Amino acid sequence: MFPSPKLVLLAATTALVTAPALAQSDFQSCLQNIRSEAARQGVPTATIDSAFRGLTPDAKVIDLDGRQPEFSQTYGRYIGNAVTPDRIARGQQKLQQYRSLLREIEREYGVAPQYLMAFWGVETNYGSFMGDFSALRSVATLACMTKRQAFFGNETVQALRILANNHMTTQQMKGSWAGAMGNMQFMPSTFTKWAVDRDGNGRIDIWNSMPDAFASAANFLRGVGFKPGLPAAEEVILPQGFPLDQADTTVEKPVRAWAAMGVKRAGGGALPTSDEPSQIILPAGWRGPAFILYPNFKAVMNWNRSTLYALSVAILAQQIAGGPTVMQSAPADDAPLARDTIVDIQTRLAKLGFYTDEADGLLGPKTRSAVRLFQKQAGLPADGHPTPDMVARLQRTVR
Ligand SMILES: [Ca+2]
């Protein structure tokens, strides 16, 4: 659910920082602050003492946290890894296996079964890799040995609350290196806010009890605005002459307004008749597939703030439910860009006055807007998507 460690590990990685010398005294004084806050939130002293006894920072966690992907993610590669035929087939099989439970949960929470299966598939490949780190040690290490003390300090407090309220041992509370736990990879703060005991045995067990894991995920999704009705996203076909600058997450229109512009479902059918706000995106540029994003897409983004992540959940859910595959393939030359290349693009776009932020090597919305401005100036399709050709052109234009 949070930084998606599995994908970080799949990507080619480079260690940008080496683990700092682990200063045991700093670590202990940091734990002291967390202890005070945990006590203030009602965690018994005995629980904290037992959890913190002999606790040391995990050097492996610091090392993994320091790694950064060397290349940007492309739509084609990301979706290709996340939505495989095997994962679709297993999702369909799990949907059958848990059918009655999933129907009950849908009635209660309004979250369609295929979405729970898609999250489960993307997060842990249906429970196959939930992580073997001590979640408490991971979040305490990240709180005390990295710059994100506020975020992970709270996660550590919440992990202590779970230990106190859920009668677990720190050994039982396993997670990813970044502290995401169980079948759905809940962070401790997600657990304390949304996790529920569905099977009624008095404990919330998102590791071993599927009723608890599914209902907790459904409760979270409902809580962040997931509604029955429209799916999260659908592939669409844009009409000839569609203004490409409208294909941007900042451009929101009622579904019927897109339909009036001639946007159709990928199979050729009409879009749903709806006034719900929606956006169009071109995740692989104008030569790749187009998607319309409905309000449930924002709920999925609450789970993980990555457009490609949310798109992978939407596509996987649709196919688990027997819906169509994505028809338009990504352009074959849509290659990942090295961070150095993105820094180079950003620097050149800054010289043109199109980009004013820090050259951070990340392909974010501001970089895409700047790319769009260059494309417009150069008379190229202004989809905000940098291709190798466009990069070469920029490099010739700005020296
Ligand atoms: Ca339970």
mmCIF file of N, CA, C and O in Angstrom, residues 149-212:
data_model
loop_
_atom_site.group_PDB
_atom_site.id
_atom_site.type_symbol
_atom_site.label_atom_id
_atom_site.label_comp_id
_atom_site.label_asym_id
_atom_site.label_seq_id
_atom_site.Cartn_x
_atom_site.Cartn_y
_atom_site.Cartn_z
ATOM 1 N N GLN A 149 10.670 11.326 9.927
ATOM 2 C CA GLN A 149 10.358 10.991 11.314
ATOM 3 C C GLN A 149 8.875 11.175 11.630
ATOM 4 O O GLN A 149 8.286 10.356 12.332
ATOM 5 N N ALA A 150 8.251 12.246 11.138
ATOM 6 C CA ALA A 150 6.845 12.513 11.494
ATOM 7 C C ALA A 150 5.956 11.376 10.999
ATOM 8 O O ALA A 150 5.174 10.804 11.759
ATOM 9 N N PHE A 151 6.111 11.023 9.720
ATOM 10 C CA PHE A 151 5.264 9.980 9.140
ATOM 11 C C PHE A 151 5.493 8.636 9.840
ATOM 12 O O PHE A 151 4.553 7.998 10.324
ATOM 13 N N PHE A 152 6.753 8.210 9.904
ATOM 14 C CA PHE A 152 7.017 6.877 10.453
ATOM 15 C C PHE A 152 6.982 6.848 11.978
ATOM 16 O O PHE A 152 6.775 5.789 12.568
ATOM 17 N N GLY A 153 7.160 8.004 12.622
ATOM 18 C CA GLY A 153 6.982 8.068 14.078
ATOM 19 C C GLY A 153 5.541 7.712 14.417
ATOM 20 O O GLY A 153 5.268 6.892 15.303
ATOM 21 N N ASN A 154 4.602 8.306 13.662
ATOM 22 C CA ASN A 154 3.185 7.966 13.868
ATOM 23 C C ASN A 154 2.926 6.495 13.541
ATOM 24 O O ASN A 154 2.181 5.819 14.257
ATOM 25 N N GLU A 155 3.539 5.985 12.467
ATOM 26 C CA GLU A 155 3.344 4.566 12.135
ATOM 27 C C GLU A 155 3.821 3.666 13.273
ATOM 28 O O GLU A 155 3.218 2.633 13.566
ATOM 29 N N THR A 156 4.909 4.068 13.927
ATOM 30 C CA THR A 156 5.428 3.259 15.041
ATOM 31 C C THR A 156 4.452 3.290 16.218
ATOM 32 O O THR A 156 4.181 2.258 16.849
ATOM 33 N N VAL A 157 3.901 4.479 16.499
ATOM 34 C CA VAL A 157 2.902 4.593 17.567
ATOM 35 C C VAL A 157 1.701 3.697 17.243
ATOM 36 O O VAL A 157 1.194 2.972 18.108
ATOM 37 N N GLN A 158 1.256 3.729 15.975
ATOM 38 C CA GLN A 158 0.102 2.907 15.597
ATOM 39 C C GLN A 158 0.437 1.412 15.686
ATOM 40 O O GLN A 158 -0.413 0.609 16.074
ATOM 41 N N ALA A 159 1.670 1.049 15.325
ATOM 42 C CA ALA A 159 2.080 -0.362 15.461
ATOM 43 C C ALA A 159 2.014 -0.787 16.931
ATOM 44 O O ALA A 159 1.562 -1.894 17.247
ATOM 45 N N LEU A 160 2.417 0.102 17.833
ATOM 46 C CA LEU A 160 2.333 -0.205 19.268
ATOM 47 C C LEU A 160 0.872 -0.348 19.713
ATOM 48 O O LEU A 160 0.536 -1.212 20.524
ATOM 49 N N ARG A 161 0.003 0.500 19.155
ATOM 50 C CA ARG A 161 -1.426 0.382 19.495
ATOM 51 C C ARG A 161 -1.987 -0.962 19.033
ATOM 52 O O ARG A 161 -2.827 -1.558 19.717
ATOM 53 N N ILE A 162 -1.528 -1.432 17.862
ATOM 54 C CA ILE A 162 -1.999 -2.747 17.385
ATOM 55 C C ILE A 162 -1.550 -3.841 18.351
ATOM 56 O O ILE A 162 -2.324 -4.716 18.729
ATOM 57 N N LEU A 163 -0.283 -3.749 18.756
ATOM 58 C CA LEU A 163 0.227 -4.758 19.699
ATOM 59 C C LEU A 163 -0.609 -4.755 20.973
ATOM 60 O O LEU A 163 -0.953 -5.803 21.518
ATOM 61 N N ALA A 164 -0.960 -3.542 21.453
ATOM 62 C CA ALA A 164 -1.698 -3.424 22.711
ATOM 63 C C ALA A 164 -3.134 -3.928 22.574
ATOM 64 O O ALA A 164 -3.618 -4.691 23.411
ATOM 65 N N ASN A 165 -3.808 -3.521 21.489
ATOM 66 C CA ASN A 165 -5.245 -3.814 21.371
ATOM 67 C C ASN A 165 -5.525 -5.176 20.772
ATOM 68 O O ASN A 165 -6.599 -5.731 20.953
ATOM 69 N N ASN A 166 -4.576 -5.675 19.998
ATOM 70 C CA ASN A 166 -4.873 -6.879 19.223
ATOM 71 C C ASN A 166 -4.158 -8.101 19.791
ATOM 72 O O ASN A 166 -4.174 -9.160 19.202
ATOM 73 N N HIS A 167 -3.487 -7.875 20.928
ATOM 74 C CA HIS A 167 -2.850 -8.974 21.652
ATOM 75 C C HIS A 167 -1.938 -9.800 20.758
ATOM 76 O O HIS A 167 -2.072 -11.005 20.652
ATOM 77 N N MET A 168 -1.026 -9.114 20.090
ATOM 78 C CA MET A 168 -0.087 -9.823 19.226
ATOM 79 C C MET A 168 1.313 -9.676 19.788
ATOM 80 O O MET A 168 1.586 -8.787 20.582
ATOM 81 N N THR A 169 2.199 -10.517 19.286
ATOM 82 C CA THR A 169 3.611 -10.323 19.592
ATOM 83 C C THR A 169 4.227 -9.564 18.419
ATOM 84 O O THR A 169 3.682 -9.577 17.311
ATOM 85 N N THR A 170 5.361 -8.906 18.674
ATOM 86 C CA THR A 170 6.023 -8.210 17.568
ATOM 87 C C THR A 170 6.435 -9.218 16.499
ATOM 88 O O THR A 170 6.480 -8.885 15.321
ATOM 89 N N GLN A 171 6.719 -10.459 16.894
ATOM 90 C CA GLN A 171 7.121 -11.481 15.917
ATOM 91 C C GLN A 171 5.968 -11.830 14.980
ATOM 92 O O GLN A 171 6.170 -12.107 13.803
ATOM 93 N N GLN A 172 4.748 -11.811 15.502
ATOM 94 C CA GLN A 172 3.591 -12.146 14.655
ATOM 95 C C GLN A 172 3.298 -11.033 13.653
ATOM 96 O O GLN A 172 2.702 -11.287 12.610
ATOM 97 N N MET A 173 3.699 -9.801 14.013
ATOM 98 C CA MET A 173 3.309 -8.653 13.189
ATOM 99 C C MET A 173 4.350 -8.416 12.093
ATOM 100 O O MET A 173 5.180 -7.526 12.181
ATOM 101 N N LYS A 174 4.243 -9.222 11.025
ATOM 102 C CA LYS A 174 5.216 -9.164 9.930
ATOM 103 C C LYS A 174 4.754 -8.203 8.839
ATOM 104 O O LYS A 174 3.563 -7.982 8.662
ATOM 105 N N GLY A 175 5.718 -7.702 8.091
ATOM 106 C CA GLY A 175 5.355 -6.797 7.005
ATOM 107 C C GLY A 175 6.475 -6.663 5.991
ATOM 108 O O GLY A 175 7.493 -7.362 6.043
ATOM 109 N N SER A 176 6.269 -5.750 5.052
ATOM 110 C CA SER A 176 7.303 -5.431 4.076
ATOM 111 C C SER A 176 8.385 -4.604 4.759
ATOM 112 O O SER A 176 8.208 -4.170 5.898
ATOM 113 N N TRP A 177 9.464 -4.338 4.054
ATOM 114 C CA TRP A 177 10.532 -3.534 4.670
ATOM 115 C C TRP A 177 10.040 -2.149 5.068
ATOM 116 O O TRP A 177 10.554 -1.537 5.984
ATOM 117 N N ALA A 178 8.976 -1.657 4.396
ATOM 118 C CA ALA A 178 8.456 -0.325 4.718
ATOM 119 C C ALA A 178 7.287 -0.385 5.695
ATOM 120 O O ALA A 178 6.642 0.620 5.946
ATOM 121 N N GLY A 179 7.003 -1.575 6.232
ATOM 122 C CA GLY A 179 6.003 -1.685 7.288
ATOM 123 C C GLY A 179 4.590 -1.989 6.827
ATOM 124 O O GLY A 179 3.657 -1.910 7.622
ATOM 125 N N ALA A 180 4.410 -2.345 5.546
ATOM 126 C CA ALA A 180 3.069 -2.678 5.049
ATOM 127 C C ALA A 180 2.768 -4.140 5.385
ATOM 128 O O ALA A 180 3.587 -5.012 5.133
ATOM 129 N N MET A 181 1.574 -4.393 5.944
ATOM 130 C CA MET A 181 1.326 -5.691 6.574
ATOM 131 C C MET A 181 0.170 -6.480 5.960
ATOM 132 O O MET A 181 -0.835 -5.917 5.549
ATOM 133 N N GLY A 182 0.333 -7.790 5.960
ATOM 134 C CA GLY A 182 -0.759 -8.707 5.664
ATOM 135 C C GLY A 182 -1.117 -8.814 4.188
ATOM 136 O O GLY A 182 -0.428 -8.294 3.312
ATOM 137 N N ASN A 183 -2.231 -9.506 3.947
ATOM 138 C CA ASN A 183 -2.661 -9.788 2.568
ATOM 139 C C ASN A 183 -2.831 -8.537 1.720
ATOM 140 O O ASN A 183 -2.593 -8.548 0.523
ATOM 141 N N MET A 184 -3.289 -7.447 2.343
ATOM 142 C CA MET A 184 -3.567 -6.223 1.598
ATOM 143 C C MET A 184 -2.508 -5.159 1.837
ATOM 144 O O MET A 184 -2.669 -4.025 1.404
ATOM 145 N N GLN A 185 -1.462 -5.497 2.573
ATOM 146 C CA GLN A 185 -0.344 -4.577 2.830
ATOM 147 C C GLN A 185 -0.814 -3.249 3.447
ATOM 148 O O GLN A 185 -0.594 -2.165 2.908
ATOM 149 N N PHE A 186 -1.453 -3.378 4.593
ATOM 150 C CA PHE A 186 -1.889 -2.207 5.352
ATOM 151 C C PHE A 186 -0.728 -1.628 6.144
ATOM 152 O O PHE A 186 -0.036 -2.355 6.853
ATOM 153 N N MET A 187 -0.546 -0.315 6.087
ATOM 154 C CA MET A 187 0.363 0.344 7.012
ATOM 155 C C MET A 187 -0.294 0.307 8.393
ATOM 156 O O MET A 187 -1.521 0.242 8.503
ATOM 157 N N PRO A 188 0.514 0.396 9.477
ATOM 158 C CA PRO A 188 -0.092 0.363 10.814
ATOM 159 C C PRO A 188 -1.204 1.401 11.002
ATOM 160 O O PRO A 188 -2.248 1.107 11.593
ATOM 161 N N SER A 189 -1.026 2.625 10.453
ATOM 162 C CA SER A 189 -2.058 3.662 10.638
ATOM 163 C C SER A 189 -3.339 3.310 9.879
ATOM 164 O O SER A 189 -4.437 3.676 10.300
ATOM 165 N N THR A 190 -3.214 2.588 8.758
ATOM 166 C CA THR A 190 -4.401 2.137 8.020
ATOM 167 C C THR A 190 -5.114 1.059 8.838
ATOM 168 O O THR A 190 -6.341 1.023 8.915
ATOM 169 N N PHE A 191 -4.315 0.199 9.426
ATOM 170 C CA PHE A 191 -4.865 -0.875 10.270
ATOM 171 C C PHE A 191 -5.670 -0.275 11.415
ATOM 172 O O PHE A 191 -6.840 -0.634 11.621
ATOM 173 N N THR A 192 -5.068 0.663 12.180
ATOM 174 C CA THR A 192 -5.780 1.160 13.372
ATOM 175 C C THR A 192 -7.020 1.963 12.973
ATOM 176 O O THR A 192 -7.976 2.038 13.731
ATOM 177 N N LYS A 193 -7.000 2.545 11.778
ATOM 178 C CA LYS A 193 -8.163 3.340 11.372
ATOM 179 C C LYS A 193 -9.272 2.488 10.731
ATOM 180 O O LYS A 193 -10.448 2.752 10.940
ATOM 181 N N TRP A 194 -8.899 1.478 9.941
ATOM 182 C CA TRP A 194 -9.904 0.822 9.102
ATOM 183 C C TRP A 194 -10.065 -0.688 9.301
ATOM 184 O O TRP A 194 -11.079 -1.248 8.865
ATOM 185 N N ALA A 195 -9.100 -1.363 9.866
ATOM 186 C CA ALA A 195 -9.173 -2.831 9.889
ATOM 187 C C ALA A 195 -10.283 -3.303 10.830
ATOM 188 O O ALA A 195 -10.539 -2.680 11.854
ATOM 189 N N VAL A 196 -10.960 -4.380 10.430
ATOM 190 C CA VAL A 196 -12.097 -4.891 11.212
ATOM 191 C C VAL A 196 -11.993 -6.406 11.431
ATOM 192 O O VAL A 196 -11.376 -7.124 10.645
ATOM 193 N N ASP A 197 -12.632 -6.849 12.507
ATOM 194 C CA ASP A 197 -12.683 -8.270 12.838
ATOM 195 C C ASP A 197 -13.942 -8.863 12.229
ATOM 196 O O ASP A 197 -15.010 -8.827 12.826
ATOM 197 N N ARG A 198 -13.843 -9.386 11.042
ATOM 198 C CA ARG A 198 -15.023 -9.858 10.326
ATOM 199 C C ARG A 198 -15.464 -11.250 10.795
ATOM 200 O O ARG A 198 -16.649 -11.559 10.842
ATOM 201 N N ASP A 199 -14.498 -12.089 11.120
ATOM 202 C CA ASP A 199 -14.900 -13.455 11.500
ATOM 203 C C ASP A 199 -15.296 -13.564 12.971
ATOM 204 O O ASP A 199 -15.682 -14.625 13.448
ATOM 205 N N GLY A 200 -15.188 -12.427 13.685
ATOM 206 C CA GLY A 200 -15.739 -12.370 15.036
ATOM 207 C C GLY A 200 -14.994 -13.172 16.090
ATOM 208 O O GLY A 200 -15.565 -13.533 17.115
ATOM 209 N N ASN A 201 -13.692 -13.436 15.866
ATOM 210 C CA ASN A 201 -12.956 -14.197 16.886
ATOM 211 C C ASN A 201 -12.276 -13.280 17.899
ATOM 212 O O ASN A 201 -11.463 -13.728 18.702
ATOM 213 N N GLY A 202 -12.577 -11.971 17.814
ATOM 214 C CA GLY A 202 -12.042 -11.047 18.815
ATOM 215 C C GLY A 202 -10.685 -10.453 18.469
ATOM 216 O O GLY A 202 -10.175 -9.606 19.190
ATOM 217 N N ARG A 203 -10.084 -10.900 17.361
ATOM 218 C CA ARG A 203 -8.790 -10.365 16.915
ATOM 219 C C ARG A 203 -8.892 -9.976 15.450
ATOM 220 O O ARG A 203 -9.566 -10.652 14.680
ATOM 221 N N ILE A 204 -8.203 -8.917 15.087
ATOM 222 C CA ILE A 204 -8.145 -8.575 13.665
ATOM 223 C C ILE A 204 -6.891 -9.225 13.103
ATOM 224 O O ILE A 204 -5.773 -8.904 13.521
ATOM 225 N N ASP A 205 -7.088 -10.165 12.194
ATOM 226 C CA ASP A 205 -5.936 -10.884 11.637
ATOM 227 C C ASP A 205 -5.938 -10.741 10.111
ATOM 228 O O ASP A 205 -6.566 -11.538 9.401
ATOM 229 N N ILE A 206 -5.237 -9.692 9.623
ATOM 230 C CA ILE A 206 -5.205 -9.451 8.171
ATOM 231 C C ILE A 206 -4.157 -10.315 7.476
ATOM 232 O O ILE A 206 -3.972 -10.236 6.279
ATOM 233 N N TRP A 207 -3.474 -11.176 8.249
ATOM 234 C CA TRP A 207 -2.468 -12.069 7.689
ATOM 235 C C TRP A 207 -3.091 -13.420 7.336
ATOM 236 O O TRP A 207 -2.816 -13.977 6.280
ATOM 237 N N ASN A 208 -3.927 -13.953 8.263
ATOM 238 C CA ASN A 208 -4.415 -15.326 8.091
ATOM 239 C C ASN A 208 -5.915 -15.460 7.880
ATOM 240 O O ASN A 208 -6.370 -16.494 7.413
ATOM 241 N N SER A 209 -6.687 -14.441 8.281
ATOM 242 C CA SER A 209 -8.144 -14.548 8.139
ATOM 243 C C SER A 209 -8.590 -13.770 6.911
ATOM 244 O O SER A 209 -8.499 -12.545 6.867
ATOM 245 N N MET A 210 -9.089 -14.485 5.899
ATOM 246 C CA MET A 210 -9.530 -13.783 4.695
ATOM 247 C C MET A 210 -10.761 -12.914 4.958
ATOM 248 O O MET A 210 -10.854 -11.812 4.419
ATOM 249 N N PRO A 211 -11.728 -13.362 5.814
ATOM 250 C CA PRO A 211 -12.828 -12.433 6.135
ATOM 251 C C PRO A 211 -12.295 -11.119 6.719
ATOM 252 O O PRO A 211 -12.743 -10.037 6.326
ATOM 253 N N ASP A 212 -11.333 -11.187 7.616
ATOM 254 C CA ASP A 212 -10.783 -9.960 8.206
ATOM 255 C C ASP A 212 -10.056 -9.132 7.141
ATOM 256 O O ASP A 212 -10.224 -7.908 7.067
#
